[in-house]
Short mmCIF file of C-alpha atoms in Angstrom, two decimals:
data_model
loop_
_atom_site.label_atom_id
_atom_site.label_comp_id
_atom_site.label_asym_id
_atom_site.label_seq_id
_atom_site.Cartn_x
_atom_site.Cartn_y
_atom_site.Cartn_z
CA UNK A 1 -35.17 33.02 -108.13
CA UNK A 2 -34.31 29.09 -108.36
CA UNK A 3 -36.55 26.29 -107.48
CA UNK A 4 -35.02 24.40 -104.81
CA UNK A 5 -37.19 20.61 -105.22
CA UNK A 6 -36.76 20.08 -101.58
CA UNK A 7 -37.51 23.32 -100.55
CA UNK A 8 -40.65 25.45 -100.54
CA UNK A 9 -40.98 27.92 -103.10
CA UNK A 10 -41.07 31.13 -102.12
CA UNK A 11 -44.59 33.26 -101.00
CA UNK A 12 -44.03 35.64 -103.63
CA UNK A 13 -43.50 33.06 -106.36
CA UNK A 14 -46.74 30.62 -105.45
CA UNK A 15 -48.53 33.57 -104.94
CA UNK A 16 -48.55 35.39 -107.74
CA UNK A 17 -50.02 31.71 -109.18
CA UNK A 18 -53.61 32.90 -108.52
CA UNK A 19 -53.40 36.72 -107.54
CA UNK A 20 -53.96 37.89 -111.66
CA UNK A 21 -57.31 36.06 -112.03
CA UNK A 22 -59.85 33.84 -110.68
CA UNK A 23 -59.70 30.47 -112.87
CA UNK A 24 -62.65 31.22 -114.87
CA UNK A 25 -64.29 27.98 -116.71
CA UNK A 26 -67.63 29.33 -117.93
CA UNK A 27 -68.32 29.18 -121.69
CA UNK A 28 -67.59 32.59 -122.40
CA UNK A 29 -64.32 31.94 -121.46
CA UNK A 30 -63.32 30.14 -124.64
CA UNK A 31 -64.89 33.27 -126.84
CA UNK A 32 -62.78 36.37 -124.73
CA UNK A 33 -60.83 37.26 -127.81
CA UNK A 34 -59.91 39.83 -129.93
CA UNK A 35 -58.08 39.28 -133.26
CA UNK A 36 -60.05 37.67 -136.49
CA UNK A 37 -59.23 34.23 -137.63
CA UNK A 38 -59.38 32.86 -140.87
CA UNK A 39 -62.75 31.55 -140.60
CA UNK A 40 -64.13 34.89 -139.27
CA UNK A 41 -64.00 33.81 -135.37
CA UNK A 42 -61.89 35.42 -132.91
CA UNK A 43 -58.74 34.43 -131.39
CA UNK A 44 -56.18 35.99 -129.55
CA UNK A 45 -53.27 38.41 -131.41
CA UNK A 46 -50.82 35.65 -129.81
CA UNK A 47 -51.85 32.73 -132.16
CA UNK A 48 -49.62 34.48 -134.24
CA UNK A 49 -46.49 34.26 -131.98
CA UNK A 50 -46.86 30.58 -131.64
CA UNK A 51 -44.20 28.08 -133.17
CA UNK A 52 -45.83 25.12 -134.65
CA UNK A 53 -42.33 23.67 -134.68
CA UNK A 54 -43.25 20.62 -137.10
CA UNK A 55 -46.62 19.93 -135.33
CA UNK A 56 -48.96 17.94 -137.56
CA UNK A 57 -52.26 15.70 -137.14
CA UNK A 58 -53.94 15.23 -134.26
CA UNK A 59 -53.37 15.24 -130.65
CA UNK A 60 -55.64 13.50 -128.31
CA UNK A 61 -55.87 14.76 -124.57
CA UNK A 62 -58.10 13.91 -121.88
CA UNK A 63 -58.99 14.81 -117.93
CA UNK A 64 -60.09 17.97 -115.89
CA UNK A 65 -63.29 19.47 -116.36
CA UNK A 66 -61.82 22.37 -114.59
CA UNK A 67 -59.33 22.59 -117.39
CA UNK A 68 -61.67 22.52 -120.14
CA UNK A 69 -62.30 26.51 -121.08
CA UNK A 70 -58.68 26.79 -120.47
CA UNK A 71 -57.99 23.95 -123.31
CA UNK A 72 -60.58 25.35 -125.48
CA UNK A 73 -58.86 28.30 -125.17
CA UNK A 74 -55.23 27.20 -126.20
CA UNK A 75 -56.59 24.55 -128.98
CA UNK A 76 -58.18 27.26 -130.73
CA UNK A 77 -55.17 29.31 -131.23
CA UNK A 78 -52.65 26.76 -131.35
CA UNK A 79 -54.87 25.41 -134.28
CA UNK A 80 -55.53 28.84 -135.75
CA UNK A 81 -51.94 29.11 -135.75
CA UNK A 82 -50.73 25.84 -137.27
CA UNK A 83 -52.56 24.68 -140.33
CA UNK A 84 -53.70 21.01 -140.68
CA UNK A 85 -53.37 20.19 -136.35
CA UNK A 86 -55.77 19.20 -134.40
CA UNK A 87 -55.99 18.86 -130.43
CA UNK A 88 -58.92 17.23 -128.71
CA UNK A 89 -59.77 17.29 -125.35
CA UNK A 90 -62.00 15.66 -123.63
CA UNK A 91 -62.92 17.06 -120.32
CA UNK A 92 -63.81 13.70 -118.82
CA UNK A 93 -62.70 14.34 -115.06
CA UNK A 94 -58.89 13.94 -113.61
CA UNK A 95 -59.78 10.11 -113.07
CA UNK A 96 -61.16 9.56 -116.59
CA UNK A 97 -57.96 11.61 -118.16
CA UNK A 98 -55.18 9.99 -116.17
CA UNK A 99 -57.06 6.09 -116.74
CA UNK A 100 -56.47 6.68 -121.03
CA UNK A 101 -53.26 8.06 -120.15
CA UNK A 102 -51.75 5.36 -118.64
CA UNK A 103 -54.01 3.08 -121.48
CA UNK A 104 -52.38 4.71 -123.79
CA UNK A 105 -55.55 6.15 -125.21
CA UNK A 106 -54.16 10.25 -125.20
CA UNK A 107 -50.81 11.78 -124.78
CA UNK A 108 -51.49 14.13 -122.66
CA UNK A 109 -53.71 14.40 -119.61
CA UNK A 110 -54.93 17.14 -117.95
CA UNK A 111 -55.59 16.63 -113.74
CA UNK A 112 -56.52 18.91 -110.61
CA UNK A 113 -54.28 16.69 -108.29
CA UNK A 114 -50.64 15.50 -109.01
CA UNK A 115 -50.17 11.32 -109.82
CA UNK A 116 -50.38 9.55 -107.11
CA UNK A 117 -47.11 6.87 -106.95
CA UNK A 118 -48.91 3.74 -108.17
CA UNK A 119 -50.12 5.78 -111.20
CA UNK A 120 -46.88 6.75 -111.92
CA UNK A 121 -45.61 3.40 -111.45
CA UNK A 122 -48.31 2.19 -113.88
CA UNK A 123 -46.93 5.11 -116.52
CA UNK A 124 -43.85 3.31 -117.26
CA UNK A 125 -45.69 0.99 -119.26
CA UNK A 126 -46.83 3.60 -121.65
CA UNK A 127 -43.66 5.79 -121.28
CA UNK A 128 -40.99 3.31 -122.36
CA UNK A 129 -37.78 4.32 -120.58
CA UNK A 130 -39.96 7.44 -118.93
CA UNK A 131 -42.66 7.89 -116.59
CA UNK A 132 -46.02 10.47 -116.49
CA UNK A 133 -44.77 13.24 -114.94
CA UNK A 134 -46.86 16.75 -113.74
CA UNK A 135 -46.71 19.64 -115.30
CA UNK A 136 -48.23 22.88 -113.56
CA UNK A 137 -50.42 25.25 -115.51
CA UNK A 138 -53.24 27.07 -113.49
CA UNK A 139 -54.49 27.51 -109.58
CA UNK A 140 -57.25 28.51 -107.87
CA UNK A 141 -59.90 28.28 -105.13
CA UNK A 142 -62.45 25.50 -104.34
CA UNK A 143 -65.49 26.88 -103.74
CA UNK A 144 -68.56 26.05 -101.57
CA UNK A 145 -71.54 26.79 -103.60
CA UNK A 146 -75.04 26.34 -101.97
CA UNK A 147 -78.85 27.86 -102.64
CA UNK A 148 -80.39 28.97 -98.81
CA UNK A 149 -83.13 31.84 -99.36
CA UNK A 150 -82.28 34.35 -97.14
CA UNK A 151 -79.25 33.46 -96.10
CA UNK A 152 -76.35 35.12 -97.70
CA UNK A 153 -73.40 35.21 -95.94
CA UNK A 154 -73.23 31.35 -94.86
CA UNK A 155 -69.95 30.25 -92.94
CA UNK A 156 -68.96 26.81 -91.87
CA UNK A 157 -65.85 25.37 -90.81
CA UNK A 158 -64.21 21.99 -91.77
CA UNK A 159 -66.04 19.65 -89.20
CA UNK A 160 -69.05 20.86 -90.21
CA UNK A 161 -68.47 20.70 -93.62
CA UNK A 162 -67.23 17.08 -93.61
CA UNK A 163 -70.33 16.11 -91.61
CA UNK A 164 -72.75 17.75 -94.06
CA UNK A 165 -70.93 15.98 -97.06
CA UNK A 166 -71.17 12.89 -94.89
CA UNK A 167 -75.14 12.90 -93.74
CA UNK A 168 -73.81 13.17 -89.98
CA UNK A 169 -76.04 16.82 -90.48
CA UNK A 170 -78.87 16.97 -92.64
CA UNK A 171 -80.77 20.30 -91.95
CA UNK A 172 -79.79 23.64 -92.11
CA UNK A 173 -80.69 24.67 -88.36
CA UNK A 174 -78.40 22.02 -86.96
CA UNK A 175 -76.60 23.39 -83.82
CA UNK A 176 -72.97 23.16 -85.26
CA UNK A 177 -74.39 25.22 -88.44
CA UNK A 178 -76.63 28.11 -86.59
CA UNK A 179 -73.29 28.51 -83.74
CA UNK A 180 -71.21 29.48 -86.64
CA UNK A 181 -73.97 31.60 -88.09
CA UNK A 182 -75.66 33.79 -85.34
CA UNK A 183 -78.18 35.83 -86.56
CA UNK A 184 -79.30 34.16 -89.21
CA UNK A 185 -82.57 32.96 -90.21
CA UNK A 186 -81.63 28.93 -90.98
CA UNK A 187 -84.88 26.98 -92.23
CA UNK A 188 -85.69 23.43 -90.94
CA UNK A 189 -85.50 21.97 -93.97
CA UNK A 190 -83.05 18.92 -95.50
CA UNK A 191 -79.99 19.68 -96.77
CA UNK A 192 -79.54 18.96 -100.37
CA UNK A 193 -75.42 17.65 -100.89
CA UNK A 194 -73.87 17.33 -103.98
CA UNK A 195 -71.12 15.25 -105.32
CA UNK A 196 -68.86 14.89 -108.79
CA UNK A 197 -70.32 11.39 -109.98
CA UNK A 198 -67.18 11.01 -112.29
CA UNK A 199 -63.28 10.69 -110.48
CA UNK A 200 -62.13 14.32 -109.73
CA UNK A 201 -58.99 15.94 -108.72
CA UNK A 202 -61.79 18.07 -107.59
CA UNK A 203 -63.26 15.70 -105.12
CA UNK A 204 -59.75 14.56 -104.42
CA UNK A 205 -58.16 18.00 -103.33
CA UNK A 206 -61.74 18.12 -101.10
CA UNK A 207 -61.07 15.11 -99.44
CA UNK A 208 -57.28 16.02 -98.60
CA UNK A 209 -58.59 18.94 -97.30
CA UNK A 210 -61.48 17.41 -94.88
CA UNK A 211 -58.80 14.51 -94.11
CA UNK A 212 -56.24 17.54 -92.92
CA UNK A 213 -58.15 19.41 -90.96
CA UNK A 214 -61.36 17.50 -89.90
CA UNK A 215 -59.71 13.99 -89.30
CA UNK A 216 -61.87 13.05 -86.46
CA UNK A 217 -65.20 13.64 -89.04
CA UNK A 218 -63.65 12.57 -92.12
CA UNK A 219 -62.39 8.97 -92.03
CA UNK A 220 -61.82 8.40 -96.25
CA UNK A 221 -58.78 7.97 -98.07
CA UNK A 222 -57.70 11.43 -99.04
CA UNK A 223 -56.09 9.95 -102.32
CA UNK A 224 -59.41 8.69 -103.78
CA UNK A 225 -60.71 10.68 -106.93
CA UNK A 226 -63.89 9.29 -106.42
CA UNK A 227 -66.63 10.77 -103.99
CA UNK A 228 -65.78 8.05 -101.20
CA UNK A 229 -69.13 8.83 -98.29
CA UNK A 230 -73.03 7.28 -98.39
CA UNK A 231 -75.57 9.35 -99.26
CA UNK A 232 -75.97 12.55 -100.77
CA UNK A 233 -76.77 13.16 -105.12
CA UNK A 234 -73.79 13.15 -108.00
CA UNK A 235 -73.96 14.87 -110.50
CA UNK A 236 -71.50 14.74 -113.96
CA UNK A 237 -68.50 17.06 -114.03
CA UNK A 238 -67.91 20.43 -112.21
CA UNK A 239 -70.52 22.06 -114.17
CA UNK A 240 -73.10 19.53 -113.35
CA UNK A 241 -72.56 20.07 -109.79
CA UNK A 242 -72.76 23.70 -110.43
CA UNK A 243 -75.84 23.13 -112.36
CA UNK A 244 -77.82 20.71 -109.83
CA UNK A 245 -77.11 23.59 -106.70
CA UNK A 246 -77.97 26.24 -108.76
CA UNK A 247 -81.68 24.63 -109.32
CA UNK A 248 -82.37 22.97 -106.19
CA UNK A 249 -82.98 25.00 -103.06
CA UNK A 250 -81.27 23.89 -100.05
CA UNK A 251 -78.26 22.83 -101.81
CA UNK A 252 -75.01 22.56 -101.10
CA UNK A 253 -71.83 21.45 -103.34
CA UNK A 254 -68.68 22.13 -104.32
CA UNK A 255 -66.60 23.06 -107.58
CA UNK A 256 -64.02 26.08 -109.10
CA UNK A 257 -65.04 29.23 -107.99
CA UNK A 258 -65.56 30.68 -111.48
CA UNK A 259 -68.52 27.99 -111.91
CA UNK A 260 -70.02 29.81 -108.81
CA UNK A 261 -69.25 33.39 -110.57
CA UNK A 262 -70.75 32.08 -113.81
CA UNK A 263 -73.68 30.89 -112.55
CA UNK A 264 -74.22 34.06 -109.53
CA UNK A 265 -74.26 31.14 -106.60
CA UNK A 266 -73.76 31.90 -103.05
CA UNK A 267 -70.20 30.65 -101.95
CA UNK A 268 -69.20 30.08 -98.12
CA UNK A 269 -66.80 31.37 -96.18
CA UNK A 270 -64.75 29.23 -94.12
CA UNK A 271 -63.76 29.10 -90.83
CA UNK A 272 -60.35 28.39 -90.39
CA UNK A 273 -59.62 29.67 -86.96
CA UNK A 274 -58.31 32.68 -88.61
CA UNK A 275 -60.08 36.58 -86.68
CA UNK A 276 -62.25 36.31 -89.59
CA UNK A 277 -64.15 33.63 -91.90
CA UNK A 278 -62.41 33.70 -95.21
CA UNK A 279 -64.66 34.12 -98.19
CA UNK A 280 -63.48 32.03 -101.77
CA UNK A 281 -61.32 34.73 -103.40
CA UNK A 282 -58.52 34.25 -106.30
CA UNK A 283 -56.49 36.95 -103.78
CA UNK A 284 -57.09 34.77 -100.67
CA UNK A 285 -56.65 31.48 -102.20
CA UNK A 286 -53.34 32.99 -103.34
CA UNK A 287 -52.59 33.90 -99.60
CA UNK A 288 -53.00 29.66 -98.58
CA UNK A 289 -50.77 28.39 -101.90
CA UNK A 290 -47.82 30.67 -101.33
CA UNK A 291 -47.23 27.92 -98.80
CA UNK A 292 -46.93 24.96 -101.39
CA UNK A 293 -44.16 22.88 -101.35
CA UNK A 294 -42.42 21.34 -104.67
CA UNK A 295 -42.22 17.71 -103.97
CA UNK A 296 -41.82 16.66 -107.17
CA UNK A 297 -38.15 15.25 -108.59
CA UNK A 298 -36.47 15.37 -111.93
CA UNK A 299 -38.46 16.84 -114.60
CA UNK A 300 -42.03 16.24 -112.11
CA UNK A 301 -43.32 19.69 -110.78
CA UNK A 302 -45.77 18.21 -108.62
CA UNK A 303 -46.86 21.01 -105.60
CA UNK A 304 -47.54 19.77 -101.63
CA UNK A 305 -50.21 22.21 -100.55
CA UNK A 306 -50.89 23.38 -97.18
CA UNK A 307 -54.82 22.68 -96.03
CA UNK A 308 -54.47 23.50 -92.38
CA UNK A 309 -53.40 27.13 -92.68
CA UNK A 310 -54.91 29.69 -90.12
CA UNK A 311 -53.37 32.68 -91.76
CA UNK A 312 -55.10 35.73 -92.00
CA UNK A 313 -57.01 36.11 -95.02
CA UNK A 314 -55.78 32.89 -96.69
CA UNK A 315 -58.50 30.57 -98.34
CA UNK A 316 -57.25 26.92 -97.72
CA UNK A 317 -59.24 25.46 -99.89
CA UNK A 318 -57.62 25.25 -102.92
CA UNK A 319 -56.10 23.35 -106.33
CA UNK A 320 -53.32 23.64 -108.56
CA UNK A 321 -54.32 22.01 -112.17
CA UNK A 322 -51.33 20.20 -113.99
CA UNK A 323 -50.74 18.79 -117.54
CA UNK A 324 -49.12 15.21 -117.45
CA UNK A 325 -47.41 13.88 -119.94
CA UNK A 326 -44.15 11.45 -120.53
CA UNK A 327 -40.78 12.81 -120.13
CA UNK A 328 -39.59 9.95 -122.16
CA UNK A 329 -40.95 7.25 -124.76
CA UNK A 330 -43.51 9.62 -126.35
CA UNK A 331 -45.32 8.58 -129.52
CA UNK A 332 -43.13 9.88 -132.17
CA UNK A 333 -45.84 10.97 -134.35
CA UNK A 334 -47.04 12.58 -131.96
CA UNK A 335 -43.96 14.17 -129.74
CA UNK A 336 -43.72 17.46 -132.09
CA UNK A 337 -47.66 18.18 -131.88
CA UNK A 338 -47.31 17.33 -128.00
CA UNK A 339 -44.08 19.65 -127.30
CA UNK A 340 -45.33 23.17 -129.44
CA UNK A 341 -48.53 22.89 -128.19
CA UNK A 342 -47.50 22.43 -124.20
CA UNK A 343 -44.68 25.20 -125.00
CA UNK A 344 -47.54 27.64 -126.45
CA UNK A 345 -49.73 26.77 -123.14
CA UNK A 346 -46.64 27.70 -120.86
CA UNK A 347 -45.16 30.74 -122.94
CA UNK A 348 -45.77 33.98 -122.29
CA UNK A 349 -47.97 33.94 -124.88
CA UNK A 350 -49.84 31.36 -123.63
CA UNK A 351 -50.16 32.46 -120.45
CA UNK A 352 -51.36 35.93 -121.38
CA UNK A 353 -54.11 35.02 -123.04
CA UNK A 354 -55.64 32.84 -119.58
CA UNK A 355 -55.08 36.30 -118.12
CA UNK A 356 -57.35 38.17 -120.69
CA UNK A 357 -60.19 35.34 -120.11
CA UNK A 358 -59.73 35.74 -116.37
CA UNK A 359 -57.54 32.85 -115.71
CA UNK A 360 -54.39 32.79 -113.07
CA UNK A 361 -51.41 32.03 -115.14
CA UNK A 362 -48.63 30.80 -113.98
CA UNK A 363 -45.82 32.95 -112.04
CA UNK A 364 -42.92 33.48 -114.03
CA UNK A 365 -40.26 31.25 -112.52
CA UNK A 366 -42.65 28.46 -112.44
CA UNK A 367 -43.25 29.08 -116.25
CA UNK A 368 -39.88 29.34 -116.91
CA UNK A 369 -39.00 26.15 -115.48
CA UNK A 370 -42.08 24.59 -117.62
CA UNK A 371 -40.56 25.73 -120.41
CA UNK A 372 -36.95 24.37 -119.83
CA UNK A 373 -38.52 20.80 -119.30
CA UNK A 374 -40.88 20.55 -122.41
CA UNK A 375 -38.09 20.68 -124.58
CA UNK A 376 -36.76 17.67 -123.02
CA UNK A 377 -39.73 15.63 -123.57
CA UNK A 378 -38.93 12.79 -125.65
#
């Protein structure tokens, strides 16, 4: 199948994005392996597929926090693989990855949301004769996470949720809440919201979400990375969030589903208008992203998702987690370390091993496009 960059990709294509795993970022993650390494640790049997391709020193990389078991992942083979590199990443939020991008600071970024135009615009300065562009590597669902004894099935819709995460409802037993839930027993107590503290694709694929299909209760900027409404706690990093609901009861809060799977917390299901609420799946976030649009050009992969869909079964709530890099004016002592390592994390190879940790990896003509642009970089 080609990819058309006006056109949407096709169902079956997006699709398959998250259908093979739920994008898994707890710590075990990283240590799913099989094969010995030379320093008695594990690593996958593909480390020793990978072409190091002149790779040498180190590589500095920065951004998602949803990325980060993925990265630890791939560094740890790629390394195991080619003697004397080193990759760091720093999972310091989308915000925090993109901001020493565009410094200069990493050369290569790692970001649950696409760059926005002005951020692209600001690339060029680092990418002499280029610009940043977005490379796709793993989807997945947004999940609801919250801590309600006795309550275990908890479904809200978009207005709600975007007054909750806005203070406009602060207990559980609020009207809007207990009409979506009948049935259940909903204390009077204060709802407990939390927020990503740091800038998030996260929080930004949230927002475009609550912007898209709650407008008249959510009046921020869809485009901000940072948490943009009064009130409510923050909390560091996906796993803080996860963390902070996990401990406090009456909380609610949102971050990858895996966090929620990791850390056995109660997820909603959403109300989309749909014959049925649709719980956070891998299969049903799959259902909403086979509607994503490329709306990237050139070399940029950049994906247009669609928030406001009432299909059956498909979770709208979801994110697609790129790598950004320059397509031109790389750091030549870096550009070799920078190109094997991105072509290991979009080979087959690569990809395979997200699969044995639980991750979705990428469908194969999206892949194989990947891997006709990295190449290119220069």
């Amino acid at each position: 199948m080609k990819l058309s960059r006006k056109n949407g990709l096709r169902a079956s294509a997006i699709g398959a994005l998250v259908v093979s795993g739920a994008l898994v970022l707890s710590a075990c993650g990283s240590d799913n392996n099989n094969e010995p390494t030379k320093d008695g640790g594990k690593t996958s049997a593909a480390a020793s597929n990978i072409k190091c391709d002149g790779a040498k020193g180190q590589l500095l990389a920065a951004g998602s926090s949803a990325q980060k078991n993925a990265m630890d992942l791939w560094v740890k083979n790629f390394q195991a693989a080619c003697s004397g590199v080193e990759v760091n990443y720093q999972a310091i939020g989308s915000g925090g990855g993109i901001t020493k991008f565009n410094q200069g600071q990493v050369a290569l970024a790692g970001s649950d949301s696409a760059l926005k135009d002005e951020e692209v615009a600001e690339s060029q300065k680092i990418c002499k004769g280029g610009k940043g562009i977005n490379l796709p590597m793993v989807g997945g669902p947004i999940a609801i996470g919250y801590k309600l004894e006795g309550v275990d099935n908890l479904v809200l819709d978009a207005p709600t949720l975007a007054k909750i995460f806005d203070t406009k409802i602060t207990k559980w037993n609020d009207p809007a809440i207990a009409k979506l839930n009948p049935g259940a027993k909903l204390p009077d107590s204060t709802i407990q919201a939390f927020h990503r503290s740091d800038e998030s694709g996260t929080t930004q694929n949230l927002g475009k979400y609550l912007s898209a299909t709650a407008a008249a209760d959510w009046k921020y900027d869809p485009k901000t990375k940072s948490w943009p409404a009064p009130g409510g706690q923050a909390a560091n990093g996906s796993s803080g969030v996860a963390t902070a609901v996990k401990d406090a009861e009456g909380s609610i809060g949102y971050f990858e589903l895996s966090y929620a799977t990791a850390n056995k917390i109660s997820t909603v299901s959403i109300n989309t208008g749909a014959a049925a609420p649709v719980a956070a799946t891998t299969e049903n976030a799959s259902k909403a992203i086979a509607a994503a649009k490329i709306k990237g050009t050139g070399s940029d992969l950049a994906l247009s998702l669609d928030y406001t869909t009432k299909a059956e079964g498909a979770y709208p709530l979801t994110l697609v987690t790129y790598e950004i890099a320059c397509d031109k004016g790389n750091k030549a002592d870096t550009l070799p370390t920078l190109k094997a390592f991105l072509n290991y994390t979009a080979s087959e190879e690569g990809q395979k091993v997200l699969s044995d940790a639980g991750y979705a990896p990428l469908p194969a003509e999206i892949a194989a496009k990947v891997r006709e642009i990295v190449p290119t970089l220069s």
